[in-house]
Coordinates of C-alpha atoms (C1' of nucleotides) in Angstrom, one line a residue:
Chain A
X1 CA 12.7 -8.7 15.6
X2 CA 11.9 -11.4 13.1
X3 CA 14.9 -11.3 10.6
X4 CA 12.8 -12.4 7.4
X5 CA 10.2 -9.9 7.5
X6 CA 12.3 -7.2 8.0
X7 CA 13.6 -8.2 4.2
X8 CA 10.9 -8.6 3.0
X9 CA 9.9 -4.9 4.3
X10 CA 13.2 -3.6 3.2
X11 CA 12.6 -5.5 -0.4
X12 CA 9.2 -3.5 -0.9
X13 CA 11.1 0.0 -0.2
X14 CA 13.4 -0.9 -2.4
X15 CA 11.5 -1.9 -5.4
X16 CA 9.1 0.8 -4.8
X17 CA 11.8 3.3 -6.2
X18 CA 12.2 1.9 -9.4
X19 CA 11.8 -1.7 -11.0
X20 CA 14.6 -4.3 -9.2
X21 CA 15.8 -7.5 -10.8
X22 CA 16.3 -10.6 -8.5
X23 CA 19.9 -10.2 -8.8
X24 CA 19.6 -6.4 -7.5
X25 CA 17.2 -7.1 -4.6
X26 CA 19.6 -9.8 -3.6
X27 CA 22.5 -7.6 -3.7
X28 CA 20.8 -5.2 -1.6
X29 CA 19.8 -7.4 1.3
X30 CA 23.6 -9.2 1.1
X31 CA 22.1 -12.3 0.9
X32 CA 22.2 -15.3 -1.7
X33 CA 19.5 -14.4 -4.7
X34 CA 17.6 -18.0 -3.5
X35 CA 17.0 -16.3 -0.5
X36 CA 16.2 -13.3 -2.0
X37 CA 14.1 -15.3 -4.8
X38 CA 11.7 -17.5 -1.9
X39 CA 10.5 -14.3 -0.3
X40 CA 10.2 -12.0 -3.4
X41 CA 7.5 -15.3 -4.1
X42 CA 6.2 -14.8 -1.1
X43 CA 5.4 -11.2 -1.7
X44 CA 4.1 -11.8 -5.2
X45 CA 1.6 -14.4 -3.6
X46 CA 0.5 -11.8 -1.6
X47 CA 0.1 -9.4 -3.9
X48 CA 2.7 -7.3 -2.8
X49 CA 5.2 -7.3 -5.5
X50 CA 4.7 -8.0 -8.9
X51 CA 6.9 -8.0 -12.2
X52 CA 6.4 -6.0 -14.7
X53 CA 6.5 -6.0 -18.7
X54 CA 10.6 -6.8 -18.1
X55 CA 10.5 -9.2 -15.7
X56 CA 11.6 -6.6 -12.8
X57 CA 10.0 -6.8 -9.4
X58 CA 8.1 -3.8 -8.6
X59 CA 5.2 -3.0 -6.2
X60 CA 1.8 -5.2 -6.1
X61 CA -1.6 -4.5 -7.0
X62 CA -2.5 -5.5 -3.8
X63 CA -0.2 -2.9 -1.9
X64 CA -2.5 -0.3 -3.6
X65 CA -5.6 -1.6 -2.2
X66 CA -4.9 -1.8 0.9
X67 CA -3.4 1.4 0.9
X68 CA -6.7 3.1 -0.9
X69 CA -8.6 0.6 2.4
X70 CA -6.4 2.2 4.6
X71 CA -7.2 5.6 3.7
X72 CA -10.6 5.1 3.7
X73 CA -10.6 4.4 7.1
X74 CA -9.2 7.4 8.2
X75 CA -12.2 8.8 9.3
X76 CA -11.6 12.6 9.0
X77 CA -10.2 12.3 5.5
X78 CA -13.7 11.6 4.3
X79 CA -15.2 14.6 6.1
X80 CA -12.7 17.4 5.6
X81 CA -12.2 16.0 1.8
X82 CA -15.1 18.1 0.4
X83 CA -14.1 21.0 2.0
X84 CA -10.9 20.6 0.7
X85 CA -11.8 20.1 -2.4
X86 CA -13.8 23.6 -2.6
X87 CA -10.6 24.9 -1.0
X88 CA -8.3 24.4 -3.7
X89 CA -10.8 24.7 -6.7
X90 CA -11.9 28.5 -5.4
X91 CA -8.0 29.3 -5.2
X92 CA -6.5 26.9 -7.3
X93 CA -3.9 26.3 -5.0
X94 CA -2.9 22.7 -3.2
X95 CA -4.5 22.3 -0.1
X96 CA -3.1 19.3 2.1
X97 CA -4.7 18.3 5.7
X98 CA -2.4 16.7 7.9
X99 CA -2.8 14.6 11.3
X100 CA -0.9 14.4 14.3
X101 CA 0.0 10.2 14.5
X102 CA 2.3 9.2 17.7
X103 CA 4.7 12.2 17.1
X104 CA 4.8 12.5 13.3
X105 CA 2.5 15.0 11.7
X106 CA 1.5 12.8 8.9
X107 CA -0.2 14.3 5.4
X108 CA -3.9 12.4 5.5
X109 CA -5.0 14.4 2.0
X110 CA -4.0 16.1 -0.6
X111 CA -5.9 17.9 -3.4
X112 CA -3.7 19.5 -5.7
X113 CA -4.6 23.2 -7.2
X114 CA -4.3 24.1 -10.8
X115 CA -0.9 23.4 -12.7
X116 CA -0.1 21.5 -10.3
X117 CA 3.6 21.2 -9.4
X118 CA 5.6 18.6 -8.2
X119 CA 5.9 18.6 -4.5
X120 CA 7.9 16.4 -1.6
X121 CA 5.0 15.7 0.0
X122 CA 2.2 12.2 -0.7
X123 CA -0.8 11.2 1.4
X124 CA 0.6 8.7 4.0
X125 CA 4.3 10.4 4.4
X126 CA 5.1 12.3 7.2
X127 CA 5.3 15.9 6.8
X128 CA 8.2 17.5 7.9
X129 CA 8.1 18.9 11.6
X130 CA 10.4 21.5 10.9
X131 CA 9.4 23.7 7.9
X132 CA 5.7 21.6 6.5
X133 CA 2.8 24.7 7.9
X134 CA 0.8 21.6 8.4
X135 CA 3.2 20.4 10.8
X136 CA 4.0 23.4 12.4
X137 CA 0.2 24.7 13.2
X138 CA -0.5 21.6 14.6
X139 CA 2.6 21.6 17.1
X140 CA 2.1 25.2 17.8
X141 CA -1.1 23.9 19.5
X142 CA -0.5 20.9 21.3
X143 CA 0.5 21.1 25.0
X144 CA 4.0 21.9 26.2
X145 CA 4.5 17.7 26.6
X146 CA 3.5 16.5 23.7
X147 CA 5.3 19.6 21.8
X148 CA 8.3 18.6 23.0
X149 CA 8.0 15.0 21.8
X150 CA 7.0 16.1 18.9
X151 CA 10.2 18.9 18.4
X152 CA 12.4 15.5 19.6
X153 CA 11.7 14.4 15.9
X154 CA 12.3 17.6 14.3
X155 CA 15.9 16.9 11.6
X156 CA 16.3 20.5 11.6
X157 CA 17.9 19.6 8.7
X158 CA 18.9 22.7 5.8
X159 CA 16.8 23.2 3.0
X160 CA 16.7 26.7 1.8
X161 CA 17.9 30.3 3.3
X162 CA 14.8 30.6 5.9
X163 CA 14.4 26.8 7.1
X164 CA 14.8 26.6 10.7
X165 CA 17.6 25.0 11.7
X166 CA 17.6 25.6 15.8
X167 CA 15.1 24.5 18.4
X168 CA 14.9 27.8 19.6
X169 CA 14.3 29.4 16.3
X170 CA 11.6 26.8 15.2
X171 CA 10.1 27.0 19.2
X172 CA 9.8 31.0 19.0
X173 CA 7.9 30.8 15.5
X174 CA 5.8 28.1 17.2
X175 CA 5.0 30.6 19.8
X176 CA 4.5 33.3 16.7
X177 CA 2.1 30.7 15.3
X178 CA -0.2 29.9 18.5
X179 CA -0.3 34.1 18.8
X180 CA -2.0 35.2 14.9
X181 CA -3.6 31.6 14.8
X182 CA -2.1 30.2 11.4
X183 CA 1.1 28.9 10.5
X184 CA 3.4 30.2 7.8
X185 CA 6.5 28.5 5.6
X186 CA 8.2 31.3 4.0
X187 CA 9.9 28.9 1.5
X188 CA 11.6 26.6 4.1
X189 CA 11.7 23.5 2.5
X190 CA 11.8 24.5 -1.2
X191 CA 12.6 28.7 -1.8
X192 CA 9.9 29.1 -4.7
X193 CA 7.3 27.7 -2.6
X194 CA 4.7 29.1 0.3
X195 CA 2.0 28.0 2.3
X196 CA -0.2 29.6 5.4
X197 CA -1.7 26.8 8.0
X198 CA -4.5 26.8 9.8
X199 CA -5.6 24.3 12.9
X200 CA -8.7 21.8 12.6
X201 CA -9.9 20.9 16.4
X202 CA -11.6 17.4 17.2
X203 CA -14.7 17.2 19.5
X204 CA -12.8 17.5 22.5
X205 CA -11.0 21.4 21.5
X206 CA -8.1 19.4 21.0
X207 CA -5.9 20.7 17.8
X208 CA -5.7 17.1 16.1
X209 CA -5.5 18.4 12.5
X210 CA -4.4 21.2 10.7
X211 CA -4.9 22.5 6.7
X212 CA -2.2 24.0 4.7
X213 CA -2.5 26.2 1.6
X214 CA 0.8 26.0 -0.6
X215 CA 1.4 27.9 -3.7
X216 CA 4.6 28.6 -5.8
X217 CA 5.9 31.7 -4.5
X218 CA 5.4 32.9 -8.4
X219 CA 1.4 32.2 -8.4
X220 CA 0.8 33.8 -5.1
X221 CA 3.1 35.5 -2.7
X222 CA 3.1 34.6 0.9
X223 CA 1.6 38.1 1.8
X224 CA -1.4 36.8 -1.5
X225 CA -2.1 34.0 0.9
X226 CA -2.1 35.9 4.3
X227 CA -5.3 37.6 2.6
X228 CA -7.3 34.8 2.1
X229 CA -6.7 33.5 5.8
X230 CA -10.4 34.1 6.8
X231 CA -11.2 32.1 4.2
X232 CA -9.0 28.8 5.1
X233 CA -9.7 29.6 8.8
X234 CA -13.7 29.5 8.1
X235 CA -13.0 25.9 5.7
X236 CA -10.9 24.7 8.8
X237 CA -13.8 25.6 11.2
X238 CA -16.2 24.0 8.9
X239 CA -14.5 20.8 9.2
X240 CA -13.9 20.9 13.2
X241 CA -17.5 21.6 13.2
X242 CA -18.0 18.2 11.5
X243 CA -15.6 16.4 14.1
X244 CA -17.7 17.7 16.5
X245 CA -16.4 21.0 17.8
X246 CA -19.0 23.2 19.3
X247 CA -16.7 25.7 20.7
X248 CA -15.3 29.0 18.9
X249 CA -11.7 30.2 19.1
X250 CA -10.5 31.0 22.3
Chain B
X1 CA 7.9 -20.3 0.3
X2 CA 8.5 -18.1 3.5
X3 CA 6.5 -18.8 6.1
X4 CA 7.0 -15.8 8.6
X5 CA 6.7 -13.7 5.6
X6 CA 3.5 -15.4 5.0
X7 CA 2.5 -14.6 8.0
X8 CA 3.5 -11.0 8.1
X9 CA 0.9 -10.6 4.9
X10 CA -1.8 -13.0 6.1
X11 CA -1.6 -10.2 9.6
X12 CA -2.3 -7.0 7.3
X13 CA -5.0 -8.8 5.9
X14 CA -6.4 -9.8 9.0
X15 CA -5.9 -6.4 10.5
X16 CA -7.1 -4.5 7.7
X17 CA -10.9 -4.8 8.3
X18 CA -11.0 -4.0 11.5
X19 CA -8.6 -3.5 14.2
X20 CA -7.9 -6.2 16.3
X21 CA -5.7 -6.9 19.6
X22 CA -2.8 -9.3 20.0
X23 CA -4.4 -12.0 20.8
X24 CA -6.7 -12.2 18.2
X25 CA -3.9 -11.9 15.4
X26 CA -1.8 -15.0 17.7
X27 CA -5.3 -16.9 17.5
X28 CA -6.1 -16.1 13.5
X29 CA -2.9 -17.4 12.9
X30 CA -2.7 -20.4 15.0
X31 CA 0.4 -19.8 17.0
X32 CA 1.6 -18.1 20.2
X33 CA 1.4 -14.5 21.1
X34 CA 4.8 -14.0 21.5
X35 CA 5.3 -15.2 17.8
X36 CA 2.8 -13.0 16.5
X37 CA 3.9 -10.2 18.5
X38 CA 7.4 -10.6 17.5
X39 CA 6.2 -10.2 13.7
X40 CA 3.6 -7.0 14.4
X41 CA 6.6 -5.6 15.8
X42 CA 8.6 -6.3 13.1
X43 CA 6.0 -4.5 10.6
X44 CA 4.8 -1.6 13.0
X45 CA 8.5 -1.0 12.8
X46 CA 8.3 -0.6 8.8
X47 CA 5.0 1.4 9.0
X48 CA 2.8 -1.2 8.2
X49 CA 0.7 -1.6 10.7
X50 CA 0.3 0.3 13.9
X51 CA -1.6 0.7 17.3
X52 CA -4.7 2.6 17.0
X53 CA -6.0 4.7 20.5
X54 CA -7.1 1.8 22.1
X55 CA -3.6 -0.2 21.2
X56 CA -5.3 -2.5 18.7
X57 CA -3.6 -3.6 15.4
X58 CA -4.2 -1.4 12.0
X59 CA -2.9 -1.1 9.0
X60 CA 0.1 1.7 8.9
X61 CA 0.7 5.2 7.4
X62 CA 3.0 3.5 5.5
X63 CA 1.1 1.3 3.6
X64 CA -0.8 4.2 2.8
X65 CA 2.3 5.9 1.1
X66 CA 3.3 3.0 -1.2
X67 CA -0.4 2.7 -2.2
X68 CA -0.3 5.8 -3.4
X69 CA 3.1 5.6 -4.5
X70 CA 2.4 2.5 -6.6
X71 CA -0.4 4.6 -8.0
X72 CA 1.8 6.7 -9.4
X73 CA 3.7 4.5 -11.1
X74 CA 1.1 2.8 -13.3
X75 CA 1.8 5.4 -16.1
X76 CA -1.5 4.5 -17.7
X77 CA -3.5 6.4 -14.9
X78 CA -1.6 9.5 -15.2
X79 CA -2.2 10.1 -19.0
X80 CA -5.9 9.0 -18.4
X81 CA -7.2 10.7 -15.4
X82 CA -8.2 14.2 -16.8
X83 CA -10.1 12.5 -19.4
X84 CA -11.6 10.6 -16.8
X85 CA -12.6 13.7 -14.6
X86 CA -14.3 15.3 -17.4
X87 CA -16.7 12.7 -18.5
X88 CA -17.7 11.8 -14.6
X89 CA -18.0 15.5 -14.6
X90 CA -20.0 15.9 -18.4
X91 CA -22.6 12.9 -17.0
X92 CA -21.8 12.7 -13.4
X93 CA -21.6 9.5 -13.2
X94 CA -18.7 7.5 -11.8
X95 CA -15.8 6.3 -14.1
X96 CA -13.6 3.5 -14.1
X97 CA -10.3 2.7 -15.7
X98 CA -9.4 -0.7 -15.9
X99 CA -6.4 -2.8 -16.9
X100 CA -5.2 -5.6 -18.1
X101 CA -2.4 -7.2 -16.0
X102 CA -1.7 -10.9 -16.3
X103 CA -5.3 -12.8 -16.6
X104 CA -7.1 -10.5 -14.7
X105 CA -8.5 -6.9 -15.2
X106 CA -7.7 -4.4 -12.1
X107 CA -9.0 -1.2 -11.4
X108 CA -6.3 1.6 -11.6
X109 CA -8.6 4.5 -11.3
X110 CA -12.2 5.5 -10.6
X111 CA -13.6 9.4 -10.6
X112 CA -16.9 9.2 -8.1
X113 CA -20.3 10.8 -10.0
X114 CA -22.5 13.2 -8.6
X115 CA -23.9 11.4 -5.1
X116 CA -21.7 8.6 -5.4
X117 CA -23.1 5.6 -4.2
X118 CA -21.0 2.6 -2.0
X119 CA -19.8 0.8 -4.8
X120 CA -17.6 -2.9 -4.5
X121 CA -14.6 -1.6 -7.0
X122 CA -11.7 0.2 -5.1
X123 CA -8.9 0.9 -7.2
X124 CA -6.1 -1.8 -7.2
X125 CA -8.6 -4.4 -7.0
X126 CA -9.4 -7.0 -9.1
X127 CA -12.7 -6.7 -11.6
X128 CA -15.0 -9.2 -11.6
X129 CA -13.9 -11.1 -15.2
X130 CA -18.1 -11.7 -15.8
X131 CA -19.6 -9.4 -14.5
X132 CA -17.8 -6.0 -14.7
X133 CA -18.3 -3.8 -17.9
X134 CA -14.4 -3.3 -18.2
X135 CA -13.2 -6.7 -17.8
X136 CA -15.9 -7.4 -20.5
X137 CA -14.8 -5.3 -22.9
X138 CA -11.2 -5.8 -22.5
X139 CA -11.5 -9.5 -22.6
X140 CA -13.7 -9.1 -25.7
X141 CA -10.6 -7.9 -27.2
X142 CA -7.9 -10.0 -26.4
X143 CA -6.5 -12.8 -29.2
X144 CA -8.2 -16.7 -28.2
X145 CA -4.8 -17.8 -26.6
X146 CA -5.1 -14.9 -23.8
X147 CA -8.6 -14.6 -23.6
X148 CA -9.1 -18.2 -22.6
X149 CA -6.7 -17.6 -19.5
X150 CA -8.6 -14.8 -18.6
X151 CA -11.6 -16.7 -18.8
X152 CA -10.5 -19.6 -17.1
X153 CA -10.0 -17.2 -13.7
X154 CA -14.0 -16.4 -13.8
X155 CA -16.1 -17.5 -11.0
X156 CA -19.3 -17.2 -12.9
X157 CA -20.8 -16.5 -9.4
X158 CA -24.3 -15.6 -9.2
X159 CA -24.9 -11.9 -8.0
X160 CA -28.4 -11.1 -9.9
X161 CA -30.7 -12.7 -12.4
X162 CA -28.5 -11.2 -15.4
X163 CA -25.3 -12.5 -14.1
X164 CA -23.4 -15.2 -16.6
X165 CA -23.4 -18.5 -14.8
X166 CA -21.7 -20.2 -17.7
X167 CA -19.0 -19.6 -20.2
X168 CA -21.1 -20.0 -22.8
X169 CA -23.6 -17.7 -21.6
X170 CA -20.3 -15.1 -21.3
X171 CA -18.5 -15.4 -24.8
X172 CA -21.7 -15.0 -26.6
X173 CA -21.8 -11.4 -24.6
X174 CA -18.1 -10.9 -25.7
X175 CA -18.7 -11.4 -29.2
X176 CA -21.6 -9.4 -29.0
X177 CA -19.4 -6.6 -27.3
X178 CA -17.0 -7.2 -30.0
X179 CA -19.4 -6.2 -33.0
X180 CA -20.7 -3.6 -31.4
X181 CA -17.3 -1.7 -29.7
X182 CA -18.4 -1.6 -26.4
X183 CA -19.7 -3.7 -23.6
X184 CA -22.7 -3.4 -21.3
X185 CA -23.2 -4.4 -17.8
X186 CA -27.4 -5.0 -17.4
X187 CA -27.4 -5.2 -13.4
X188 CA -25.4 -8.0 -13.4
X189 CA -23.6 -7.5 -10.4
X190 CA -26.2 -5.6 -8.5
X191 CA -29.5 -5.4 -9.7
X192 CA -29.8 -1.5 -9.6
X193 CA -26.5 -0.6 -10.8
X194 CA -25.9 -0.7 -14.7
X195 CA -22.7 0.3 -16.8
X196 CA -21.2 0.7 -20.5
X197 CA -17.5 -0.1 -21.3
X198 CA -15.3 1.2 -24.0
X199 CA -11.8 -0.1 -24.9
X200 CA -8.4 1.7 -24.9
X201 CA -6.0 1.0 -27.3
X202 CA -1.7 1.4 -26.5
X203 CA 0.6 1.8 -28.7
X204 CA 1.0 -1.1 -30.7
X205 CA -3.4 -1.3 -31.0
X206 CA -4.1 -3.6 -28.5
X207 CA -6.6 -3.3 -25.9
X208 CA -5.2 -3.3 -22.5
X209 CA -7.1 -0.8 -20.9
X210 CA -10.8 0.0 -20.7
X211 CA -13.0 2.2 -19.7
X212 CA -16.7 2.2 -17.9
X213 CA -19.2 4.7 -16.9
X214 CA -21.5 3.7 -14.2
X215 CA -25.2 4.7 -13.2
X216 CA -27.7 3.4 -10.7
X217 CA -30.1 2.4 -13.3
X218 CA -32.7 5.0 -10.9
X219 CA -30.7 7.9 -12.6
X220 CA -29.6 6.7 -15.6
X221 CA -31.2 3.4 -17.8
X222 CA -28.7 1.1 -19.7
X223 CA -30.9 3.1 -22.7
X224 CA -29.8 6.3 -21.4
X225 CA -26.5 5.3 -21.3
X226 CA -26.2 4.1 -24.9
X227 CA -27.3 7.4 -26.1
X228 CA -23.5 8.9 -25.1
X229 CA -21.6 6.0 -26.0
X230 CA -20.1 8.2 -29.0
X231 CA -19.0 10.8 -26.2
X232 CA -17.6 7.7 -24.1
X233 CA -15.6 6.5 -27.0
X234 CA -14.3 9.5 -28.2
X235 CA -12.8 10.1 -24.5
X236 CA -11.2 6.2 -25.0
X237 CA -9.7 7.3 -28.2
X238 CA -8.0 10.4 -27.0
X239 CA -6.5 7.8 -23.9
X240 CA -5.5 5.7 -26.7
X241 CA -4.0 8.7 -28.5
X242 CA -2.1 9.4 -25.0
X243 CA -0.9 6.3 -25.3
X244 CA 0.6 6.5 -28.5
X245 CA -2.3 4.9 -30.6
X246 CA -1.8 6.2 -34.1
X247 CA -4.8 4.3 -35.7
X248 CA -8.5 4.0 -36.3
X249 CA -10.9 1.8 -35.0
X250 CA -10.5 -1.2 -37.5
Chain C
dT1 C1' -5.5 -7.2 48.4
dA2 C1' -6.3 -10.6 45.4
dC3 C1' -7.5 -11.8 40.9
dG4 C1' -7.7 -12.1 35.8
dG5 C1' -6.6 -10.6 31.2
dA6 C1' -3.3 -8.6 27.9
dG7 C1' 1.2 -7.7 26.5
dT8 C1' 6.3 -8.4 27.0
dT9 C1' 10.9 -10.8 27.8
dG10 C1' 14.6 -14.7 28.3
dC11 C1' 15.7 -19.2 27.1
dG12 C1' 16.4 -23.8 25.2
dC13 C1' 14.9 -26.6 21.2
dA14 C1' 13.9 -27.7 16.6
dT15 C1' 12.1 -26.1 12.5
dA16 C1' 12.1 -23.0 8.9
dT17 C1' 15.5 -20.4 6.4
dT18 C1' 19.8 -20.1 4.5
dG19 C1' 23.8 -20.7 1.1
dC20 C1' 25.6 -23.7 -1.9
dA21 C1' 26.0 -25.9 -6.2
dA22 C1' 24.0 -27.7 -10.1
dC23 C1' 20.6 -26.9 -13.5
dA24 C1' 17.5 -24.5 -16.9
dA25 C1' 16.4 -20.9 -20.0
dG26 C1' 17.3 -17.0 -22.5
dA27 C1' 20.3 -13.5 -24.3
dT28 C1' 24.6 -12.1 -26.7
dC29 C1' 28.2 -12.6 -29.8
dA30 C1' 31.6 -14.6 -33.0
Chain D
dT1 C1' 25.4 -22.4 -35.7
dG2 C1' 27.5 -23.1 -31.5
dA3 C1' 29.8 -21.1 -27.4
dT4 C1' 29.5 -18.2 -23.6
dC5 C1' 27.4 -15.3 -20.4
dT6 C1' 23.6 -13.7 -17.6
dT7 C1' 19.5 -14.5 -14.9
dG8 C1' 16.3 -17.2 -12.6
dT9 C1' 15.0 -21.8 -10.3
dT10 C1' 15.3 -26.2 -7.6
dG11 C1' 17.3 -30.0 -4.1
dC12 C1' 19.8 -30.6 -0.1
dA13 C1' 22.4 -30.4 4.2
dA14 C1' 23.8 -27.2 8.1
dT15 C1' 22.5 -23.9 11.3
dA16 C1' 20.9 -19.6 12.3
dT17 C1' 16.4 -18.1 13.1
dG18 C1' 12.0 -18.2 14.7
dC19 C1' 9.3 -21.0 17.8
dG20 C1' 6.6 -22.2 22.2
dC21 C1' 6.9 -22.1 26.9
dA22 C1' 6.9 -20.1 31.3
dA23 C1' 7.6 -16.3 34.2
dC24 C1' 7.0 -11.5 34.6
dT25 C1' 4.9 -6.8 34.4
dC26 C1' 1.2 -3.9 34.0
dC27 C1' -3.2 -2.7 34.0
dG28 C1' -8.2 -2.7 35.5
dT29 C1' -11.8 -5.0 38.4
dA30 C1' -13.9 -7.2 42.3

DNA sequence: TACGGAGTTGCGCATATTGCAACAAGATCA
DNA sequence: TGATCTTGTTGCAATATGCGCAACTCCGTA
């Protein structure tokens, strides 16, 4: 809607990559560097952008508080984190909590295990709907509505051998899900790496979180994980109880 | 230089402390609703703010991604943090990592102490140049030319009784901090709180990081504190090392 | 059913934003 | 050393863009 903004949005993504000079960001918008040059100012005033050692535009100092603000205020980060924490030190695995946003499962926390590995996914992304556990316990639960808005996002795009890449084949392991009460990802989105899911419920009963346990496939197999579900499902329980649940599982 | 763009920022500002309708944002800002909704709908579309539950303006998932994105790319932090965890984990205090970018120190990385307390810093801010023990030390190092910029950003607001009010007051701390090789922070932004600093060194030997370890002065005294100040330093000397610092303390 | 508050949309006007062209400041190279 | 190229910055005139207005919808409340 307003033209400007939307640049200067577009000029943070693009500089967030890797460090842009004024002729690239200008090139990138198709507009004349001036143009390019008055907002890029306005950003750095703001704290948004800033320019490194070379002279190259890259994010702001000021991007990173807000976003550590923004974080904080994400109320059941700061209760499940502990738990979290415990999680992935007693396994050494990477534990992740997720939250369902609008109809994006969106990672909220991330604690990585031991030797930890590169991975897709970054507090504040949104995890994908079609092959994250995180995503896919949460979904399981929701009701047959809000599933279906939620599926309506789903890429169903290829990643490995097992990713789902149907609705019906995502919807029937959704259904699989809801039945043993945890989530799996049998190496969907990358081969060499599982995870088992478990739902977090609000005050309400409602499934509005969910925790995922990923390990490299060579660490710990997915039937390795399957053992300690008890354990995860007791952490998850602990951290509903702190939302407020008073209920048990159904 | 951009005006819309100014107000774009001047809108996650506003909504980052609390969330706030429409009508407050067109008020903040001075102009009509439609021209502030026209830009929130611009930035909700990039993820950078959205509606919370009750339809009010917050800041977006987005903003919590290139946070931690932008985190990631300060290479400093990365080589540092492990260090960092250990000695918050040795003393159980809480550790900061400060550096120096343009004339101001910012904090790229803080590991909470046992029963961390509510403390101002939040990574990506900006240290306070007179008060904070890592802006201290790190301006203690710097050559006059640099220094004096960095000192010319200084409040010198009053928080406590210790606090530097004058510049005078402040240098004769720095050289102080100089002879001795590390800085100390007597309650001088909050009268219970009291902190040591130690520089880092990069590649070429020049201080542009630092770090701090910070104790309510009920658990640990500035006394106390001096006693590890061997065990602080040795942990800035292996960052240093990280960094590529072949030397010795001159 | 009428009312008031909050958010949204279409439209004409004018202001803020744009591209240009000229300039400044380094690099790079002969 | 001087010439040439690259990159960033500023002044200005044209107009596209963002602006306020007013009318409308949607809620909740009396």
């Amino acid at each position: 809607m307003s033209q400007t903004v939307a640049r200067a949005i577009d000029i943070i993504g693009f500089v967030a990559h890797q460090p842009r000079p004024l002729n690239d960001v200008a090139e990138h918008l198709g507009v004349h560097k001036s143009t390019a040059l008055r907002i890029l100012q306005t950003l750095e005033g703001g704290g948004f952008v800033r320019k490194d050692a070379g002279g190259h535009y890259v994010m702001g100092f000021q991007l990173i508080a807000y976003g550590q603000l923004a974080l904080d205020q994400v109320e059941a980060r700061s209760l499940a984190h502990p738990v979290l924490q415990e999680l992935a030190e007693r396994h050494g695995h990477t534990v992740h909590l997720g939250e369902l946003v609008g109809d994006h499962i969106v990672y909220i926390d991330k604690v990585d295990g031991r030797g930890s590995v590169a991975m897709g996914s970054r507090i504040g992304l949104r995890a994908q709907t079609h092959t994250a556990g995180v995503a896919k316990v949460i979904t399981a639960y929701q009701a047959p509505a809000i599933r279906e808005r939620i599926l309506d996002q789903a890429t169903f795009e290829r990643f490995t051998d097992t990713t789902h890449t149907s609705r019906e084949s995502l919807v029937a392991d959704l259904n699989q899900t809801r039945a043993r009460g945890w989530a799996e990802d049998d190496g969907e989105h990358e081969d060499y790496i599982n995870c088992v899911a478990v739902p977090v419920r609000d005050a309400r009963g409602k499934v509005t979180h969910g925790v995922s346990v990923t390990a490299l496939t060579a660490v710990a197999s997915l039937a390795e994980l399957r053992n300690h579900v008890d354990e995860f499902r007791s952490a998850a329980q602990q951290i509903s109880a702190e939302l407020g649940w008073k209920g048990h599982t159904p």
